[in-house]
XYZ file of C-alpha atoms in Angstrom:
82
model
C -1.492 2.176 0.377
C -0.576 0.330 3.562
C -1.959 1.828 6.766
C -0.960 0.831 10.284
C -3.695 1.215 12.892
C -3.548 1.424 16.662
C -6.036 -1.461 16.954
C -8.580 -3.310 14.833
C -11.048 -0.750 13.445
C -8.965 1.946 15.127
C -7.428 5.168 13.891
C -4.616 5.354 11.359
C -1.214 5.970 12.932
C 1.046 5.593 9.886
C 0.504 5.388 6.137
C 2.948 4.064 3.572
C 2.647 4.548 -0.167
C 4.096 2.913 -3.272
C 3.354 4.849 -6.461
C 2.810 2.567 -9.440
C 3.808 3.840 -12.850
C 1.439 1.774 -14.976
C 0.406 2.542 -18.526
C -2.112 1.042 -20.900
C -5.433 -0.577 -20.197
C -4.455 -4.247 -20.107
C -3.807 -6.526 -17.123
C -0.420 -6.044 -15.515
C 1.173 -8.087 -12.763
C 2.745 -6.009 -10.023
C 4.803 -7.080 -7.015
C 4.803 -4.747 -4.027
C 7.572 -5.329 -1.505
C 6.977 -4.260 2.076
C 10.410 -2.583 2.005
C 9.211 -0.293 -0.813
C 6.518 1.436 1.258
C 7.483 4.966 2.268
C 5.720 7.455 4.536
C 3.297 9.532 2.476
C 3.232 12.622 4.686
C 4.427 14.155 7.935
C 7.976 14.722 9.149
C 9.108 11.298 7.869
C 7.665 11.757 4.352
C 9.698 9.747 1.852
C 11.449 7.624 4.494
C 10.978 3.856 4.658
C 7.923 2.821 6.655
C 8.796 -0.044 9.025
C 6.486 -3.051 9.232
C 5.974 -4.069 12.838
C 5.217 -7.743 13.597
C 1.882 -8.088 15.382
C 0.594 -4.684 14.246
C -2.754 -4.226 12.474
C -2.562 -3.100 8.834
C -5.070 -2.183 6.141
C -4.024 -2.614 2.509
C -5.829 -0.427 -0.065
C -5.663 0.105 -3.812
C -6.642 3.393 -5.402
C -7.034 3.705 -9.159
C -6.437 6.749 -11.314
C -9.122 9.351 -11.810
C -10.281 8.603 -15.349
C -13.475 7.994 -17.264
C -12.706 4.255 -17.221
C -13.256 2.275 -14.038
C -10.244 0.782 -12.280
C -10.330 -2.936 -11.578
C -7.836 -4.748 -9.365
C -7.467 -8.516 -9.139
C -5.544 -9.544 -6.052
C -4.664 -13.201 -6.468
C -1.546 -13.820 -4.409
C -0.755 -12.099 -1.130
C 2.273 -13.280 0.796
C 3.437 -11.378 3.861
C 7.155 -11.822 4.286
C 8.876 -9.796 6.985
C 12.290 -11.469 6.878
């Protein structure tokens, strides 16, 4: 989930989602492109969420609801807007 905020530690003004269709319980490498984020709700649900230069964003991972814990290893983040 990628959430745009009105300021640092402010309120959420837009949320984009990318559903991941992962299976198994082994490590998998995933690439998330900023162009793949779509609005998760509201009148623009399903439309591409624009990434605004200079805006404040929060990036979150949520795992599935299962008996096993979800573990995420984030080892390479590159923000590319062009």
